[in-house]
Short mmCIF file of C-alpha atoms in Angstrom, two decimals:
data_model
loop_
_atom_site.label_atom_id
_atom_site.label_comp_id
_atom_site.label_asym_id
_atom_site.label_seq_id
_atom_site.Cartn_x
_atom_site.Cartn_y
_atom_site.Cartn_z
CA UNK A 1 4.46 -15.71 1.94
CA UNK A 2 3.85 -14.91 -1.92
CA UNK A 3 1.91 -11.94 -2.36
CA UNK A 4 -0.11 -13.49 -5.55
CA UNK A 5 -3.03 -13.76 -2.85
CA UNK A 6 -3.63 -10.41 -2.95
CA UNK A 7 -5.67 -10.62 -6.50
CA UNK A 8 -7.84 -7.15 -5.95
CA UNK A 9 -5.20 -5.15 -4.71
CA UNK A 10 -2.86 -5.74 -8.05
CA UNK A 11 -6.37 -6.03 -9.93
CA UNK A 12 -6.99 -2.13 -8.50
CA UNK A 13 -3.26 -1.19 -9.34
CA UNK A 14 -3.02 -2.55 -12.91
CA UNK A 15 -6.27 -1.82 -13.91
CA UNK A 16 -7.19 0.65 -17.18
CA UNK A 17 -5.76 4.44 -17.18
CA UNK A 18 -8.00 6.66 -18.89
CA UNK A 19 -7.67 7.68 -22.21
CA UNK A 20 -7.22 11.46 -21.96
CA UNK A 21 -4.48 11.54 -19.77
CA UNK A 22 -2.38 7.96 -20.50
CA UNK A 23 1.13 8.94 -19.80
CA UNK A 24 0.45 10.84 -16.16
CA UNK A 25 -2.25 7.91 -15.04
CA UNK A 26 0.41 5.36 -15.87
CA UNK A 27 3.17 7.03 -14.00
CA UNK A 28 0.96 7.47 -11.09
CA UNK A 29 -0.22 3.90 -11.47
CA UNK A 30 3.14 3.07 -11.42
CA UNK A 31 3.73 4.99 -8.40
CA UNK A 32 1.04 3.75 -6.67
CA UNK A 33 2.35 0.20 -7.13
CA UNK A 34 5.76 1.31 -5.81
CA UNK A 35 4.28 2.96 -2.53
CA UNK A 36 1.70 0.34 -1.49
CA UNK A 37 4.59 -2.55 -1.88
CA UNK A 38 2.92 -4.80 -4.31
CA UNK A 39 6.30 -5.05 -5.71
CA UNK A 40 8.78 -4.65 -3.04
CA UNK A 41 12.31 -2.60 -3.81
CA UNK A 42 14.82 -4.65 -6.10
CA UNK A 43 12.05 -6.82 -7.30
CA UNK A 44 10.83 -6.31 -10.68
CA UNK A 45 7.81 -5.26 -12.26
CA UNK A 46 5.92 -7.25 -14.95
CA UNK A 47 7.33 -6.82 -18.47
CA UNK A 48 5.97 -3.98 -20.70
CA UNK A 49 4.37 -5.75 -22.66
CA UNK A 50 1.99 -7.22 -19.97
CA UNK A 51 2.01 -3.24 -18.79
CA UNK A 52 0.56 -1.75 -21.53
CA UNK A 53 -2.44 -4.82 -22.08
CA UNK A 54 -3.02 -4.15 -18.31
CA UNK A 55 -3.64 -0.69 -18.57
CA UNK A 56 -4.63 -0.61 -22.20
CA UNK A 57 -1.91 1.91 -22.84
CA UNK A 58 0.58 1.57 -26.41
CA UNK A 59 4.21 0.03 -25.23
CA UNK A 60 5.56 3.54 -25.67
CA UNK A 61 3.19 5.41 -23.26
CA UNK A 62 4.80 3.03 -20.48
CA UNK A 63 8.67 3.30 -21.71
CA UNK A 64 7.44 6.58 -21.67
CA UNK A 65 6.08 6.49 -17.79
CA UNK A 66 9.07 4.44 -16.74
CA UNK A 67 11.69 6.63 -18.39
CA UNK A 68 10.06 9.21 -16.40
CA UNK A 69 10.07 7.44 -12.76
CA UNK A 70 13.80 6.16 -13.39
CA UNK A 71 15.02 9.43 -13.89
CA UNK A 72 13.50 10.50 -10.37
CA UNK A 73 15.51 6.91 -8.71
CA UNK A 74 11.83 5.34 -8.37
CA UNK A 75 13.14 2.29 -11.32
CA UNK A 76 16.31 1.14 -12.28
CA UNK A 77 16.38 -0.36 -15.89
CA UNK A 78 18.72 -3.61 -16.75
CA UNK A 79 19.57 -5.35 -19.99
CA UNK A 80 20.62 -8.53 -20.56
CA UNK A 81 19.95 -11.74 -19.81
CA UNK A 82 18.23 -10.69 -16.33
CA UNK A 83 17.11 -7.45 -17.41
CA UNK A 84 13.98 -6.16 -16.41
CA UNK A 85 12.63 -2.88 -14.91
CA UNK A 86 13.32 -3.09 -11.01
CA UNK A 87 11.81 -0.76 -7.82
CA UNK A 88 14.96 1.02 -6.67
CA UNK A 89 16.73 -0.04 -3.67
CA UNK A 90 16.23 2.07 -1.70
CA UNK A 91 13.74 4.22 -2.89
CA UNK A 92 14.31 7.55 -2.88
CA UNK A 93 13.53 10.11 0.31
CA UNK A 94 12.78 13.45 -0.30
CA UNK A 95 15.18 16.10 0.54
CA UNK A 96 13.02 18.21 3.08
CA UNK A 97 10.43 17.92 5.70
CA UNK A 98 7.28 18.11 3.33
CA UNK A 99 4.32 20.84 4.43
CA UNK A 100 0.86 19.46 3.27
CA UNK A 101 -2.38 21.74 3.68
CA UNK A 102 -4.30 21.37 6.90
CA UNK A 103 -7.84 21.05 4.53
CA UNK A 104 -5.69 18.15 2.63
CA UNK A 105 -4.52 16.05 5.33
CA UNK A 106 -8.09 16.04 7.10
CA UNK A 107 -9.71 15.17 4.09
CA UNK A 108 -7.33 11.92 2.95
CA UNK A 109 -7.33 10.96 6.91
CA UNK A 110 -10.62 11.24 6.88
CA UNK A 111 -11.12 9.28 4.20
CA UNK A 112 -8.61 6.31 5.52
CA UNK A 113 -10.91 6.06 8.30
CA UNK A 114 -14.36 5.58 7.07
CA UNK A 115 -12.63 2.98 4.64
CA UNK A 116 -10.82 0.82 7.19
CA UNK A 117 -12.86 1.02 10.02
CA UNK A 118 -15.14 -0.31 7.92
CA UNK A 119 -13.23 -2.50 5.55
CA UNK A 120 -12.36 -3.95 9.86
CA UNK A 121 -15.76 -4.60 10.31
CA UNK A 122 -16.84 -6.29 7.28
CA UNK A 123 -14.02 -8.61 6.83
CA UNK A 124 -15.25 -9.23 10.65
CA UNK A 125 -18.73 -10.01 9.76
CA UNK A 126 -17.67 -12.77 6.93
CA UNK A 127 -17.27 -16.41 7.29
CA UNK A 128 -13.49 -16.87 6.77
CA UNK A 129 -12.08 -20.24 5.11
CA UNK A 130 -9.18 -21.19 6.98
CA UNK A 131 -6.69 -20.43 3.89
CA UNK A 132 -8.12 -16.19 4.35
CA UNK A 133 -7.79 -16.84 8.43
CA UNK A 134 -4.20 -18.25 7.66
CA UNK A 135 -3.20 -15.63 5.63
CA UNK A 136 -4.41 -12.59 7.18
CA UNK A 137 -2.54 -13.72 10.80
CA UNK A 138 0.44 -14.73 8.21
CA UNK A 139 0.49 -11.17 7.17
CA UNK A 140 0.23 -10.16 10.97
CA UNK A 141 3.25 -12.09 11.86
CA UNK A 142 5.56 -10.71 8.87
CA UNK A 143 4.68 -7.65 9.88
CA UNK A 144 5.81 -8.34 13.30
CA UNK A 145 9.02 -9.81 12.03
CA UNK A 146 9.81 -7.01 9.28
CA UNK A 147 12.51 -4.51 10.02
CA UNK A 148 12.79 -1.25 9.48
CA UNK A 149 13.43 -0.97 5.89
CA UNK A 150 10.55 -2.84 5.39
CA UNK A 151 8.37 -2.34 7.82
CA UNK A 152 5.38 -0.09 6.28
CA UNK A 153 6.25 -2.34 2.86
CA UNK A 154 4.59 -5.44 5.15
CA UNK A 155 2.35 -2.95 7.46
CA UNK A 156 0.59 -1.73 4.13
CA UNK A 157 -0.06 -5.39 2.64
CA UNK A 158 -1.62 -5.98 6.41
CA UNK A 159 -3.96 -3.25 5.62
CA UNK A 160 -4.68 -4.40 2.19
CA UNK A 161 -5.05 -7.75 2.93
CA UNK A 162 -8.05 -6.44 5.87
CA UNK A 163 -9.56 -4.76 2.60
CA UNK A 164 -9.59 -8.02 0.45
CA UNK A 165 -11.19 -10.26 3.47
CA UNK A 166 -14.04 -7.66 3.62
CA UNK A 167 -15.01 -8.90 0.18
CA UNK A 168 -15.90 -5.64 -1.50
CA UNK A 169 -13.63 -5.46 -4.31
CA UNK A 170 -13.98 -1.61 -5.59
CA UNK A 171 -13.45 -1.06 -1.72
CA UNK A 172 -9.69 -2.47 -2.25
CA UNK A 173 -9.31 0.14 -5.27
CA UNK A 174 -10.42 3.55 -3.06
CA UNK A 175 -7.83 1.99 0.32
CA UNK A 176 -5.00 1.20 -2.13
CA UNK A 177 -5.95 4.93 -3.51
CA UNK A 178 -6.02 6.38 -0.15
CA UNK A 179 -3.13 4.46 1.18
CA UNK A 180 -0.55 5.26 -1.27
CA UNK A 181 -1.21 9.04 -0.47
CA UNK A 182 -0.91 8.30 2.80
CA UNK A 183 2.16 6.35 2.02
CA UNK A 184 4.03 9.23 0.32
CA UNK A 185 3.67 11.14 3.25
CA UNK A 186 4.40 8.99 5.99
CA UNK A 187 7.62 8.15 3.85
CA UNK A 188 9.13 11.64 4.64
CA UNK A 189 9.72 10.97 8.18
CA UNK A 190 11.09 8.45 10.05
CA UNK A 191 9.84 4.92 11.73
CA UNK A 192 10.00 5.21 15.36
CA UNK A 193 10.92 2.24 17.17
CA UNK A 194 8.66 2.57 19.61
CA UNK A 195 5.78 3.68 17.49
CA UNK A 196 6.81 0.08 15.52
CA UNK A 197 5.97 -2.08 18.47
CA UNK A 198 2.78 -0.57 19.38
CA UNK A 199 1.28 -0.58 16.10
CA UNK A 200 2.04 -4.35 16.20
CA UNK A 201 0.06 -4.73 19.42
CA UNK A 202 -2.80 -3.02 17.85
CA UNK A 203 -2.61 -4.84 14.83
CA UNK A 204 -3.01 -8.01 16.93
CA UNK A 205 -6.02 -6.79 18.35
CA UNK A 206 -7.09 -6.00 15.04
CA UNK A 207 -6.82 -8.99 13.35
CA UNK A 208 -7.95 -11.50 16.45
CA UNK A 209 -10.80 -9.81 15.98
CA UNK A 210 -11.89 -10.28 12.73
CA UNK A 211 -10.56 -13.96 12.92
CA UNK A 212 -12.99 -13.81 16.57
CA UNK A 213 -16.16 -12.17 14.00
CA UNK A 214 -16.30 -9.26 16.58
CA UNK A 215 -17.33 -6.73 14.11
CA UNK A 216 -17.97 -3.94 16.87
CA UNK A 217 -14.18 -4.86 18.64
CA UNK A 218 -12.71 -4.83 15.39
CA UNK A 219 -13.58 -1.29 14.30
CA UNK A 220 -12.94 0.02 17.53
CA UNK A 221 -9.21 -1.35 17.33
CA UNK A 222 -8.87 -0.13 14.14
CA UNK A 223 -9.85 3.33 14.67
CA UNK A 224 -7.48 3.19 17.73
CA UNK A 225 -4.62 2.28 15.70
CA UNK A 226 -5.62 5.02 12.52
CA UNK A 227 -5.70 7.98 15.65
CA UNK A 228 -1.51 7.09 16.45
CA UNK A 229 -0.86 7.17 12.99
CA UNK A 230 -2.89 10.34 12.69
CA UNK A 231 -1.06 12.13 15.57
CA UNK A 232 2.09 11.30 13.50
CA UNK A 233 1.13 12.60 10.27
CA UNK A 234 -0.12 15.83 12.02
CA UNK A 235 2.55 16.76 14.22
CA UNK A 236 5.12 15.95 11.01
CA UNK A 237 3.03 17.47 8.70
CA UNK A 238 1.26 20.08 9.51
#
């Protein structure tokens, strides 16, 4: 599937840094991009020029940013012909087991749910055109298909994609927000196989139904699903 349909996710994620702090909001933009998948390792982001209209930044500020995040193995540049700035492949791990405040990780987890269980329940509560209901079981089924290296890639743009079918666009801005944090952490351990499979089987449940419009079955499986992940992050984390 081309990920073009997913207009306010890269609307939220090359929107305007602010002005006081240009170089750090672009790198985190940047990073942000990188760790929500909206352009997936070895593809390449959008030329600098288009960068620096997007964020209303000077061409320098993002050679700048992406100077910075290729020296960390986040980009690889290339000249020539096919040149470009690129997502590394793979993206770098960190080196140790990362220890996040207890106060932190209750406060982003909390956040993730009260945005997805509802983003669940509103995309539930609209009338879908069958392009949205095509896409969002499309997603499903990639998701199902992905495999490990790019598994939470396809799991995030799931999650995303619930966001966009809600139809509250500044919603999409605060989950891809949320999610990339969530993101950096779940990227310091690794996917368990089993763990894969039964996230699918909730995601199923998840998006039959929205597709069904059971708003109150929808949140429910979606809550379900954010507790496993939660376990994870804990008993990793904390």
């Amino acid at each position: 599937m081309s990920e073009a349909p997913l207009r306010e996710v890269r609307r939220a994620v090359y929107r305007p840094v602010r002005e006081g702090n240009a170089l750090e909001d672009t790198v985190a933009r940047l990073v942000q991009t990188i760790r929500l998948g909206v352009v997936a390792p070895g593809e390449s982001l959008p030329p600098e020029r288009e960068l620096a209209a997007l964020y209303a930044v000077s061409r320098d500020t993002v050679r700048e940013a992406i100077r910075e995040l290729a020296d960390t193995g986040f980009l690889v540049r290339r000249r020539g012909r096919y040149g470009g700035t690129f997502v590394a492949d793979p993206l770098p791990r960190p080196a140790e087991p990362m220890a996040v405040p207890a106060e932190e990780l209750e406060d982003v987890l909390g956040l993730r749910r009260v945005l997805e269980a509802g983003a669940a329940r509103a995309a539930a509560e609209q009338t879908l055109a069958p392009e949205v209901r095509a896409e969002l079981w499309e997603r499903h089924e990639e998701a199902c298909a992905a495999g490990e290296a790019d598994y939470r890639r396809l799991d995030t743009l799931l999650h995303l994609t619930i966001a966009e079918v809600a139809g509250i666009p500044s919603l999409v801005a605060l989950m891809a927000e949320n999610r990339a944090h969530v993101n950096a952490w779940l990227d310091t351990f690794p996917l368990l196989p089993r763990n894969i499979e039964h996230s699918n089987e909730q995601h199923e449940r998840i998006v039959s139904a929205i597709l069904a419009g059971r708003p109150d079955a929808a949140e429910a499986a979606i809550r379900e699903h954010l507790a496993g992940s939660e376990a994870l992050l804990r008993g990793f984390l904390a």
